[in-house]
Amino acid sequence: MKVHDTNLSRRTPPGNTTIPKLIIQKPSAWPALNPNFAVRGNNGSELLLPCAVSLLDPDSHDALFSYSNFPASVPRTWSERVYYYENQDDLNYGEIHSSFARLLKAGYEESQLAEDMLAILSGTKPDTEYKPGELAFLTGTVALMFGMEASRFPSALLINLLLLDLIQHGKRYGRTGTKGFSFTTAFHRVTGSGEALHWDNGKPSTRLTDTVEHYWYGGKYPYAVHGTGSGNMSMREQMAQGTEGERYRLNFLTLPQRHAVPRREVALVIHWVESNLSDEQLGDLTYRSLYDLLFARLGVGYLESTDKVFDLRENPRKGTGTHRPEVKDEDINDEVFWYSLGKYYHVNPSCKLLPGYDKSKNDILFASEYALPGWALETLEIPHTSNSLTQYIAIKSLSTEDLRSRYINHFGNSTWNNLRQDWYHGKKTLKPNEKENLTKEVQKRVDGLSSDRIDTHVANLQRAIDKLKSAGSLLIQRGVPVKGPFETAELAEKTACLSCVPQKHKELVGAYRKKLEKEVT
């Protein structure tokens, strides 16, 4: 199809040019085309970007798959985008949440929306009477979920179906079984007062100086996550490979924030399986039977030759697995804790809004297991009293050549100090000839360093640095942990955590704030 860049603003190749148009007439096309709508590893030569997509009407343009900016000389991961052709918008998940909220307010039912999206996936126009913009939104969202997200995470081909099933059949989950699967919570979570849930971390604002911004927590849809840092796809693949060693330990024990995607995927799988099987069937569930069940759902979703039906007659169990401990009102004392760059103050050290914590310790110690060892601090000339945040800032931009230079410089300084002690018994003031002799000997020993020795020390430094980086810059950017009464937390401009601070405690906070307002007036 012909496109004009003046209308699409850097989303297509500049000038008057032609891009492919894909007409999706069967659901089996989505797994056949994936993962070529997103940058993954070395698939650059197979990418289908940019291209237009039509799902229901061959003459329509339901979505444009392209880059955030075009031309992209070296496309980077996550630079690809889906533009809804109705208004050419690249909608973020907060905006998608708002669009579904408007549809529900207009009178459409959750179950009908989910059923119609599954119909669109199969290439069938829904019977529901939608306004043109409403149907275009649903069609564009199907393209986003089954095209773009499934290219980034192939598991989305299954997870998308499970989420739509749970919404269509009105399933509920949670400790009391009252939380409903909904489009209003799938893509973005807000409280009853409309306040968005945030990860409790911070990053320097790119808009306002001397301020900190916080990322949205996201929704039940596993790919509607924000601020988890780079490496989501690669770290998820490492989990699937079951790699042994330190990386394996970091993946499965500490579960950093970057694992928000697979953790939410697993939760949806559990809820969906429990909705399909009775307690007796669940008791007999094996890995193979679980595989067959999920594989059958894929067949129903993408093949036309199956008549199997998943009607989700059961319900998710109310108490699935181990939950984070609830904090009771009587457990609240005068002390709460917060992080210097965080948004909230907490009473629960394993609150879900904290971007990651060490389950084996289950405390609020701040990324201590990732800190650089003493010998690395000495080599890099970083104070031993520094915390992980200070260390991260000091090492995040160091290149291999920087590490070589730091090691050689450290070797020279330590050699000087050792020789000074051996030759002159550490006396404070050296004569000019003594200083000259020391300088010559140190330079001789530095010049005599073998490349193998330097490379070995640089490799050891790099491993220690990589371990610190693996904590994730956003985990580290929570800042320094602080404890104190909630009045101090309020003065530090922290607010009561929306997840782990009991409601009764929030009422006390409200009374405290009113008291402050009276004192001011």
mmCIF file with all atom_site columns, C-alpha atoms in Angstrom, residues 202-386:
data_model
loop_
_atom_site.group_PDB
_atom_site.id
_atom_site.type_symbol
_atom_site.label_atom_id
_atom_site.label_alt_id
_atom_site.label_comp_id
_atom_site.label_asym_id
_atom_site.label_entity_id
_atom_site.label_seq_id
_atom_site.pdbx_PDB_ins_code
_atom_site.Cartn_x
_atom_site.Cartn_y
_atom_site.Cartn_z
_atom_site.occupancy
_atom_site.B_iso_or_equiv
_atom_site.pdbx_formal_charge
_atom_site.auth_seq_id
_atom_site.auth_comp_id
_atom_site.auth_asym_id
_atom_site.auth_atom_id
_atom_site.pdbx_PDB_model_num
ATOM 1   C CA . GLY A 1 202 ? 12.327  6.197   41.653 1.00 0.00 ? 202 GLY A CA 1
ATOM 2   C CA . LYS A 1 203 ? 14.327  7.663   38.833 1.00 0.00 ? 203 LYS A CA 1
ATOM 3   C CA . PRO A 1 204 ? 15.522  11.223  38.237 1.00 0.00 ? 204 PRO A CA 1
ATOM 4   C CA . SER A 1 205 ? 12.912  13.112  36.265 1.00 0.00 ? 205 SER A CA 1
ATOM 5   C CA . THR A 1 206 ? 13.726  13.981  32.674 1.00 0.00 ? 206 THR A CA 1
ATOM 6   C CA . ARG A 1 207 ? 11.177  16.784  32.812 1.00 0.00 ? 207 ARG A CA 1
ATOM 7   C CA . LEU A 1 208 ? 11.579  18.451  36.197 1.00 0.00 ? 208 LEU A CA 1
ATOM 8   C CA . THR A 1 209 ? 14.976  18.963  37.788 1.00 0.00 ? 209 THR A CA 1
ATOM 9   C CA . ASP A 1 210 ? 15.634  17.733  41.333 1.00 0.00 ? 210 ASP A CA 1
ATOM 10  C CA . THR A 1 211 ? 12.512  15.533  41.288 1.00 0.00 ? 211 THR A CA 1
ATOM 11  C CA . VAL A 1 212 ? 11.891  11.789  41.153 1.00 0.00 ? 212 VAL A CA 1
ATOM 12  C CA . GLU A 1 213 ? 9.400   9.919   38.969 1.00 0.00 ? 213 GLU A CA 1
ATOM 13  C CA . HIS A 1 214 ? 7.762   6.560   39.727 1.00 0.00 ? 214 HIS A CA 1
ATOM 14  C CA . TYR A 1 215 ? 6.670   3.840   37.307 1.00 0.00 ? 215 TYR A CA 1
ATOM 15  C CA . TRP A 1 216 ? 3.175   2.358   37.112 1.00 0.00 ? 216 TRP A CA 1
ATOM 16  C CA . TYR A 1 217 ? 2.755   -1.104  38.574 1.00 0.00 ? 217 TYR A CA 1
ATOM 17  C CA . GLY A 1 218 ? 0.699   -2.213  35.573 1.00 0.00 ? 218 GLY A CA 1
ATOM 18  C CA . GLY A 1 219 ? -2.161  -4.694  35.408 1.00 0.00 ? 219 GLY A CA 1
ATOM 19  C CA . LYS A 1 220 ? -3.147  -8.351  35.401 1.00 0.00 ? 220 LYS A CA 1
ATOM 20  C CA . TYR A 1 221 ? -2.167  -8.618  31.746 1.00 0.00 ? 221 TYR A CA 1
ATOM 21  C CA . PRO A 1 222 ? 1.463   -9.787  32.100 1.00 0.00 ? 222 PRO A CA 1
ATOM 22  C CA . TYR A 1 223 ? 2.871   -7.525  29.384 1.00 0.00 ? 223 TYR A CA 1
ATOM 23  C CA . ALA A 1 224 ? 1.278   -4.353  30.783 1.00 0.00 ? 224 ALA A CA 1
ATOM 24  C CA . VAL A 1 225 ? 4.259   -3.695  33.016 1.00 0.00 ? 225 VAL A CA 1
ATOM 25  C CA . HIS A 1 226 ? 6.294   -0.518  33.290 1.00 0.00 ? 226 HIS A CA 1
ATOM 26  C CA . GLY A 1 227 ? 9.713   0.471   34.496 1.00 0.00 ? 227 GLY A CA 1
ATOM 27  C CA . THR A 1 228 ? 11.136  -3.016  34.798 1.00 0.00 ? 228 THR A CA 1
ATOM 28  C CA . GLY A 1 229 ? 14.311  -2.041  32.952 1.00 0.00 ? 229 GLY A CA 1
ATOM 29  C CA . SER A 1 230 ? 15.916  -3.624  29.909 1.00 0.00 ? 230 SER A CA 1
ATOM 30  C CA . GLY A 1 231 ? 16.357  -7.369  29.687 1.00 0.00 ? 231 GLY A CA 1
ATOM 31  C CA . ASN A 1 232 ? 12.773  -8.562  30.226 1.00 0.00 ? 232 ASN A CA 1
ATOM 32  C CA . MET A 1 233 ? 12.792  -10.921 27.250 1.00 0.00 ? 233 MET A CA 1
ATOM 33  C CA . SER A 1 234 ? 16.320  -12.279 27.755 1.00 0.00 ? 234 SER A CA 1
ATOM 34  C CA . MET A 1 235 ? 15.842  -12.890 31.485 1.00 0.00 ? 235 MET A CA 1
ATOM 35  C CA . ARG A 1 236 ? 12.555  -14.664 30.828 1.00 0.00 ? 236 ARG A CA 1
ATOM 36  C CA . GLU A 1 237 ? 14.295  -16.966 28.355 1.00 0.00 ? 237 GLU A CA 1
ATOM 37  C CA . GLN A 1 238 ? 16.979  -17.731 30.947 1.00 0.00 ? 238 GLN A CA 1
ATOM 38  C CA . MET A 1 239 ? 14.265  -18.847 33.363 1.00 0.00 ? 239 MET A CA 1
ATOM 39  C CA . ALA A 1 240 ? 12.822  -21.171 30.732 1.00 0.00 ? 240 ALA A CA 1
ATOM 40  C CA . GLN A 1 241 ? 16.229  -22.680 30.008 1.00 0.00 ? 241 GLN A CA 1
ATOM 41  C CA . GLY A 1 242 ? 16.784  -23.578 33.677 1.00 0.00 ? 242 GLY A CA 1
ATOM 42  C CA . THR A 1 243 ? 20.390  -22.358 33.619 1.00 0.00 ? 243 THR A CA 1
ATOM 43  C CA . GLU A 1 244 ? 22.363  -23.523 36.651 1.00 0.00 ? 244 GLU A CA 1
ATOM 44  C CA . GLY A 1 245 ? 24.652  -21.378 38.775 1.00 0.00 ? 245 GLY A CA 1
ATOM 45  C CA . GLU A 1 246 ? 24.482  -17.782 39.948 1.00 0.00 ? 246 GLU A CA 1
ATOM 46  C CA . ARG A 1 247 ? 22.148  -16.604 37.201 1.00 0.00 ? 247 ARG A CA 1
ATOM 47  C CA . TYR A 1 248 ? 19.720  -19.396 38.065 1.00 0.00 ? 248 TYR A CA 1
ATOM 48  C CA . ARG A 1 249 ? 19.825  -18.383 41.747 1.00 0.00 ? 249 ARG A CA 1
ATOM 49  C CA . LEU A 1 250 ? 19.166  -14.743 40.939 1.00 0.00 ? 250 LEU A CA 1
ATOM 50  C CA . ASN A 1 251 ? 16.245  -15.677 38.693 1.00 0.00 ? 251 ASN A CA 1
ATOM 51  C CA . PHE A 1 252 ? 14.436  -18.009 41.046 1.00 0.00 ? 252 PHE A CA 1
ATOM 52  C CA . LEU A 1 253 ? 15.324  -16.842 44.544 1.00 0.00 ? 253 LEU A CA 1
ATOM 53  C CA . THR A 1 254 ? 15.404  -13.076 44.323 1.00 0.00 ? 254 THR A CA 1
ATOM 54  C CA . LEU A 1 255 ? 12.888  -12.705 41.464 1.00 0.00 ? 255 LEU A CA 1
ATOM 55  C CA . PRO A 1 256 ? 13.845  -9.142  40.548 1.00 0.00 ? 256 PRO A CA 1
ATOM 56  C CA . GLN A 1 257 ? 11.337  -6.733  39.143 1.00 0.00 ? 257 GLN A CA 1
ATOM 57  C CA . ARG A 1 258 ? 12.195  -7.741  35.582 1.00 0.00 ? 258 ARG A CA 1
ATOM 58  C CA . HIS A 1 259 ? 10.404  -11.019 36.269 1.00 0.00 ? 259 HIS A CA 1
ATOM 59  C CA . ALA A 1 260 ? 7.046   -9.276  36.635 1.00 0.00 ? 260 ALA A CA 1
ATOM 60  C CA . VAL A 1 261 ? 6.132   -10.720 33.210 1.00 0.00 ? 261 VAL A CA 1
ATOM 61  C CA . PRO A 1 262 ? 6.581   -14.471 33.919 1.00 0.00 ? 262 PRO A CA 1
ATOM 62  C CA . ARG A 1 263 ? 5.240   -14.124 37.461 1.00 0.00 ? 263 ARG A CA 1
ATOM 63  C CA . ARG A 1 264 ? 1.989   -12.683 36.123 1.00 0.00 ? 264 ARG A CA 1
ATOM 64  C CA . GLU A 1 265 ? 1.907   -15.281 33.335 1.00 0.00 ? 265 GLU A CA 1
ATOM 65  C CA . VAL A 1 266 ? 2.126   -18.108 35.872 1.00 0.00 ? 266 VAL A CA 1
ATOM 66  C CA . ALA A 1 267 ? -0.642  -16.548 37.976 1.00 0.00 ? 267 ALA A CA 1
ATOM 67  C CA . LEU A 1 268 ? -2.983  -16.445 34.955 1.00 0.00 ? 268 LEU A CA 1
ATOM 68  C CA . VAL A 1 269 ? -2.196  -20.042 34.021 1.00 0.00 ? 269 VAL A CA 1
ATOM 69  C CA . ILE A 1 270 ? -3.004  -21.181 37.581 1.00 0.00 ? 270 ILE A CA 1
ATOM 70  C CA . HIS A 1 271 ? -6.306  -19.278 37.655 1.00 0.00 ? 271 HIS A CA 1
ATOM 71  C CA . TRP A 1 272 ? -7.322  -20.582 34.222 1.00 0.00 ? 272 TRP A CA 1
ATOM 72  C CA . VAL A 1 273 ? -6.460  -24.212 34.993 1.00 0.00 ? 273 VAL A CA 1
ATOM 73  C CA . GLU A 1 274 ? -8.378  -24.044 38.275 1.00 0.00 ? 274 GLU A CA 1
ATOM 74  C CA . SER A 1 275 ? -11.357 -22.661 36.351 1.00 0.00 ? 275 SER A CA 1
ATOM 75  C CA . ASN A 1 276 ? -11.322 -25.686 34.049 1.00 0.00 ? 276 ASN A CA 1
ATOM 76  C CA . LEU A 1 277 ? -10.663 -28.577 36.439 1.00 0.00 ? 277 LEU A CA 1
ATOM 77  C CA . SER A 1 278 ? -12.460 -29.842 39.512 1.00 0.00 ? 278 SER A CA 1
ATOM 78  C CA . ASP A 1 279 ? -10.628 -30.336 42.805 1.00 0.00 ? 279 ASP A CA 1
ATOM 79  C CA . GLU A 1 280 ? -10.434 -34.055 42.058 1.00 0.00 ? 280 GLU A CA 1
ATOM 80  C CA . GLN A 1 281 ? -8.926  -33.412 38.614 1.00 0.00 ? 281 GLN A CA 1
ATOM 81  C CA . LEU A 1 282 ? -6.481  -30.904 40.059 1.00 0.00 ? 282 LEU A CA 1
ATOM 82  C CA . GLY A 1 283 ? -5.309  -33.564 42.509 1.00 0.00 ? 283 GLY A CA 1
ATOM 83  C CA . ASP A 1 284 ? -4.404  -35.849 39.602 1.00 0.00 ? 284 ASP A CA 1
ATOM 84  C CA . LEU A 1 285 ? -2.811  -33.097 37.501 1.00 0.00 ? 285 LEU A CA 1
ATOM 85  C CA . THR A 1 286 ? 0.599   -33.948 36.053 1.00 0.00 ? 286 THR A CA 1
ATOM 86  C CA . TYR A 1 287 ? 3.043   -31.940 33.990 1.00 0.00 ? 287 TYR A CA 1
ATOM 87  C CA . ARG A 1 288 ? 1.979   -33.871 30.892 1.00 0.00 ? 288 ARG A CA 1
ATOM 88  C CA . SER A 1 289 ? -1.752  -33.409 31.461 1.00 0.00 ? 289 SER A CA 1
ATOM 89  C CA . LEU A 1 290 ? -1.212  -29.685 32.082 1.00 0.00 ? 290 LEU A CA 1
ATOM 90  C CA . TYR A 1 291 ? 0.742   -29.465 28.836 1.00 0.00 ? 291 TYR A CA 1
ATOM 91  C CA . ASP A 1 292 ? -2.042  -31.265 26.941 1.00 0.00 ? 292 ASP A CA 1
ATOM 92  C CA . LEU A 1 293 ? -4.693  -28.979 28.418 1.00 0.00 ? 293 LEU A CA 1
ATOM 93  C CA . LEU A 1 294 ? -2.883  -25.784 27.435 1.00 0.00 ? 294 LEU A CA 1
ATOM 94  C CA . PHE A 1 295 ? -1.976  -27.204 24.016 1.00 0.00 ? 295 PHE A CA 1
ATOM 95  C CA . ALA A 1 296 ? -5.642  -27.983 23.410 1.00 0.00 ? 296 ALA A CA 1
ATOM 96  C CA . ARG A 1 297 ? -6.513  -24.352 24.171 1.00 0.00 ? 297 ARG A CA 1
ATOM 97  C CA . LEU A 1 298 ? -3.994  -23.231 21.577 1.00 0.00 ? 298 LEU A CA 1
ATOM 98  C CA . GLY A 1 299 ? -5.691  -25.542 19.083 1.00 0.00 ? 299 GLY A CA 1
ATOM 99  C CA . VAL A 1 300 ? -9.104  -24.001 19.763 1.00 0.00 ? 300 VAL A CA 1
ATOM 100 C CA . GLY A 1 301 ? -7.622  -20.521 19.433 1.00 0.00 ? 301 GLY A CA 1
ATOM 101 C CA . TYR A 1 302 ? -5.704  -20.895 16.201 1.00 0.00 ? 302 TYR A CA 1
ATOM 102 C CA . LEU A 1 303 ? -7.050  -23.952 14.344 1.00 0.00 ? 303 LEU A CA 1
ATOM 103 C CA . GLU A 1 304 ? -10.438 -24.244 12.683 1.00 0.00 ? 304 GLU A CA 1
ATOM 104 C CA . SER A 1 305 ? -10.661 -28.044 12.715 1.00 0.00 ? 305 SER A CA 1
ATOM 105 C CA . THR A 1 306 ? -11.334 -28.489 16.441 1.00 0.00 ? 306 THR A CA 1
ATOM 106 C CA . ASP A 1 307 ? -14.701 -28.613 18.190 1.00 0.00 ? 307 ASP A CA 1
ATOM 107 C CA . LYS A 1 308 ? -13.397 -28.672 21.776 1.00 0.00 ? 308 LYS A CA 1
ATOM 108 C CA . VAL A 1 309 ? -15.030 -26.161 24.118 1.00 0.00 ? 309 VAL A CA 1
ATOM 109 C CA . PHE A 1 310 ? -13.575 -24.586 27.258 1.00 0.00 ? 310 PHE A CA 1
ATOM 110 C CA . ASP A 1 311 ? -16.498 -23.368 29.327 1.00 0.00 ? 311 ASP A CA 1
ATOM 111 C CA . LEU A 1 312 ? -14.635 -22.724 32.632 1.00 0.00 ? 312 LEU A CA 1
ATOM 112 C CA . ARG A 1 313 ? -17.298 -24.293 34.861 1.00 0.00 ? 313 ARG A CA 1
ATOM 113 C CA . GLU A 1 314 ? -15.093 -24.267 37.970 1.00 0.00 ? 314 GLU A CA 1
ATOM 114 C CA . ASN A 1 315 ? -13.628 -21.310 39.861 1.00 0.00 ? 315 ASN A CA 1
ATOM 115 C CA . PRO A 1 316 ? -10.116 -20.288 40.871 1.00 0.00 ? 316 PRO A CA 1
ATOM 116 C CA . ARG A 1 317 ? -9.325  -21.354 44.417 1.00 0.00 ? 317 ARG A CA 1
ATOM 117 C CA . LYS A 1 318 ? -9.372  -18.569 46.974 1.00 0.00 ? 318 LYS A CA 1
ATOM 118 C CA . GLY A 1 319 ? -6.034  -19.524 48.524 1.00 0.00 ? 319 GLY A CA 1
ATOM 119 C CA . THR A 1 320 ? -3.614  -20.457 45.756 1.00 0.00 ? 320 THR A CA 1
ATOM 120 C CA . GLY A 1 321 ? -0.088  -20.924 47.042 1.00 0.00 ? 321 GLY A CA 1
ATOM 121 C CA . THR A 1 322 ? 1.678   -18.830 49.651 1.00 0.00 ? 322 THR A CA 1
ATOM 122 C CA . HIS A 1 323 ? 0.540   -15.238 49.924 1.00 0.00 ? 323 HIS A CA 1
ATOM 123 C CA . ARG A 1 324 ? 2.437   -12.342 51.354 1.00 0.00 ? 324 ARG A CA 1
ATOM 124 C CA . PRO A 1 325 ? 1.535   -12.017 55.032 1.00 0.00 ? 325 PRO A CA 1
ATOM 125 C CA . GLU A 1 326 ? -1.255  -9.619  55.838 1.00 0.00 ? 326 GLU A CA 1
ATOM 126 C CA . VAL A 1 327 ? -0.451  -6.989  58.431 1.00 0.00 ? 327 VAL A CA 1
ATOM 127 C CA . LYS A 1 328 ? -3.058  -6.702  61.175 1.00 0.00 ? 328 LYS A CA 1
ATOM 128 C CA . ASP A 1 329 ? -3.985  -3.455  62.877 1.00 0.00 ? 329 ASP A CA 1
ATOM 129 C CA . GLU A 1 330 ? -2.592  -4.665  66.196 1.00 0.00 ? 330 GLU A CA 1
ATOM 130 C CA . ASP A 1 331 ? 0.765   -5.316  64.539 1.00 0.00 ? 331 ASP A CA 1
ATOM 131 C CA . ILE A 1 332 ? 1.144   -1.652  63.623 1.00 0.00 ? 332 ILE A CA 1
ATOM 132 C CA . ASN A 1 333 ? 3.509   0.193   65.907 1.00 0.00 ? 333 ASN A CA 1
ATOM 133 C CA . ASP A 1 334 ? 5.100   3.590   65.733 1.00 0.00 ? 334 ASP A CA 1
ATOM 134 C CA . GLU A 1 335 ? 7.682   2.512   63.136 1.00 0.00 ? 335 GLU A CA 1
ATOM 135 C CA . VAL A 1 336 ? 7.259   2.194   59.391 1.00 0.00 ? 336 VAL A CA 1
ATOM 136 C CA . PHE A 1 337 ? 9.960   1.986   56.745 1.00 0.00 ? 337 PHE A CA 1
ATOM 137 C CA . TRP A 1 338 ? 10.543  3.592   53.392 1.00 0.00 ? 338 TRP A CA 1
ATOM 138 C CA . TYR A 1 339 ? 13.232  4.153   50.781 1.00 0.00 ? 339 TYR A CA 1
ATOM 139 C CA . SER A 1 340 ? 14.746  7.535   50.148 1.00 0.00 ? 340 SER A CA 1
ATOM 140 C CA . LEU A 1 341 ? 13.748  7.506   46.456 1.00 0.00 ? 341 LEU A CA 1
ATOM 141 C CA . GLY A 1 342 ? 10.552  5.550   47.001 1.00 0.00 ? 342 GLY A CA 1
ATOM 142 C CA . LYS A 1 343 ? 6.984   6.803   46.791 1.00 0.00 ? 343 LYS A CA 1
ATOM 143 C CA . TYR A 1 344 ? 5.407   4.992   49.759 1.00 0.00 ? 344 TYR A CA 1
ATOM 144 C CA . TYR A 1 345 ? 6.096   3.948   53.318 1.00 0.00 ? 345 TYR A CA 1
ATOM 145 C CA . HIS A 1 346 ? 5.387   0.337   54.286 1.00 0.00 ? 346 HIS A CA 1
ATOM 146 C CA . VAL A 1 347 ? 4.692   -1.981  57.186 1.00 0.00 ? 347 VAL A CA 1
ATOM 147 C CA . ASN A 1 348 ? 5.305   -5.158  55.172 1.00 0.00 ? 348 ASN A CA 1
ATOM 148 C CA . PRO A 1 349 ? 8.905   -5.827  54.019 1.00 0.00 ? 349 PRO A CA 1
ATOM 149 C CA . SER A 1 350 ? 7.623   -8.085  51.234 1.00 0.00 ? 350 SER A CA 1
ATOM 150 C CA . CYS A 1 351 ? 4.986   -5.722  49.869 1.00 0.00 ? 351 CYS A CA 1
ATOM 151 C CA . LYS A 1 352 ? 4.190   -6.436  46.215 1.00 0.00 ? 352 LYS A CA 1
ATOM 152 C CA . LEU A 1 353 ? 4.891   -2.832  45.238 1.00 0.00 ? 353 LEU A CA 1
ATOM 153 C CA . LEU A 1 354 ? 8.548   -3.196  46.219 1.00 0.00 ? 354 LEU A CA 1
ATOM 154 C CA . PRO A 1 355 ? 10.378  -3.985  42.981 1.00 0.00 ? 355 PRO A CA 1
ATOM 155 C CA . GLY A 1 356 ? 12.110  -7.108  44.319 1.00 0.00 ? 356 GLY A CA 1
ATOM 156 C CA . TYR A 1 357 ? 13.433  -8.578  47.521 1.00 0.00 ? 357 TYR A CA 1
ATOM 157 C CA . ASP A 1 358 ? 15.459  -11.547 48.733 1.00 0.00 ? 358 ASP A CA 1
ATOM 158 C CA . LYS A 1 359 ? 12.948  -14.171 49.846 1.00 0.00 ? 359 LYS A CA 1
ATOM 159 C CA . SER A 1 360 ? 15.633  -16.098 51.717 1.00 0.00 ? 360 SER A CA 1
ATOM 160 C CA . LYS A 1 361 ? 16.188  -13.079 54.008 1.00 0.00 ? 361 LYS A CA 1
ATOM 161 C CA . ASN A 1 362 ? 12.748  -11.463 53.777 1.00 0.00 ? 362 ASN A CA 1
ATOM 162 C CA . ASP A 1 363 ? 14.007  -8.216  55.234 1.00 0.00 ? 363 ASP A CA 1
ATOM 163 C CA . ILE A 1 364 ? 14.354  -4.645  54.045 1.00 0.00 ? 364 ILE A CA 1
ATOM 164 C CA . LEU A 1 365 ? 18.121  -4.687  53.664 1.00 0.00 ? 365 LEU A CA 1
ATOM 165 C CA . PHE A 1 366 ? 18.750  -2.776  50.503 1.00 0.00 ? 366 PHE A CA 1
ATOM 166 C CA . ALA A 1 367 ? 20.315  -4.912  47.751 1.00 0.00 ? 367 ALA A CA 1
ATOM 167 C CA . SER A 1 368 ? 23.129  -5.900  50.116 1.00 0.00 ? 368 SER A CA 1
ATOM 168 C CA . GLU A 1 369 ? 23.671  -9.260  48.418 1.00 0.00 ? 369 GLU A CA 1
ATOM 169 C CA . TYR A 1 370 ? 24.615  -7.428  45.237 1.00 0.00 ? 370 TYR A CA 1
ATOM 170 C CA . ALA A 1 371 ? 27.197  -5.100  46.786 1.00 0.00 ? 371 ALA A CA 1
ATOM 171 C CA . LEU A 1 372 ? 30.753  -5.110  45.443 1.00 0.00 ? 372 LEU A CA 1
ATOM 172 C CA . PRO A 1 373 ? 33.307  -7.150  47.456 1.00 0.00 ? 373 PRO A CA 1
ATOM 173 C CA . GLY A 1 374 ? 36.018  -5.321  49.394 1.00 0.00 ? 374 GLY A CA 1
ATOM 174 C CA . TRP A 1 375 ? 38.820  -6.045  46.932 1.00 0.00 ? 375 TRP A CA 1
ATOM 175 C CA . ALA A 1 376 ? 36.729  -4.600  44.077 1.00 0.00 ? 376 ALA A CA 1
ATOM 176 C CA . LEU A 1 377 ? 35.951  -1.470  46.094 1.00 0.00 ? 377 LEU A CA 1
ATOM 177 C CA . GLU A 1 378 ? 39.674  -0.974  46.737 1.00 0.00 ? 378 GLU A CA 1
ATOM 178 C CA . THR A 1 379 ? 40.578  -1.469  43.085 1.00 0.00 ? 379 THR A CA 1
ATOM 179 C CA . LEU A 1 380 ? 37.870  0.936   41.929 1.00 0.00 ? 380 LEU A CA 1
ATOM 180 C CA . GLU A 1 381 ? 38.647  3.423   44.741 1.00 0.00 ? 381 GLU A CA 1
ATOM 181 C CA . ILE A 1 382 ? 35.086  3.321   46.101 1.00 0.00 ? 382 ILE A CA 1
ATOM 182 C CA . PRO A 1 383 ? 34.661  3.790   49.879 1.00 0.00 ? 383 PRO A CA 1
ATOM 183 C CA . HIS A 1 384 ? 33.959  0.624   51.872 1.00 0.00 ? 384 HIS A CA 1
ATOM 184 C CA . THR A 1 385 ? 31.160  2.474   53.674 1.00 0.00 ? 385 THR A CA 1
ATOM 185 C CA . SER A 1 386 ? 29.248  3.124   50.434 1.00 0.00 ? 386 SER A CA 1
#
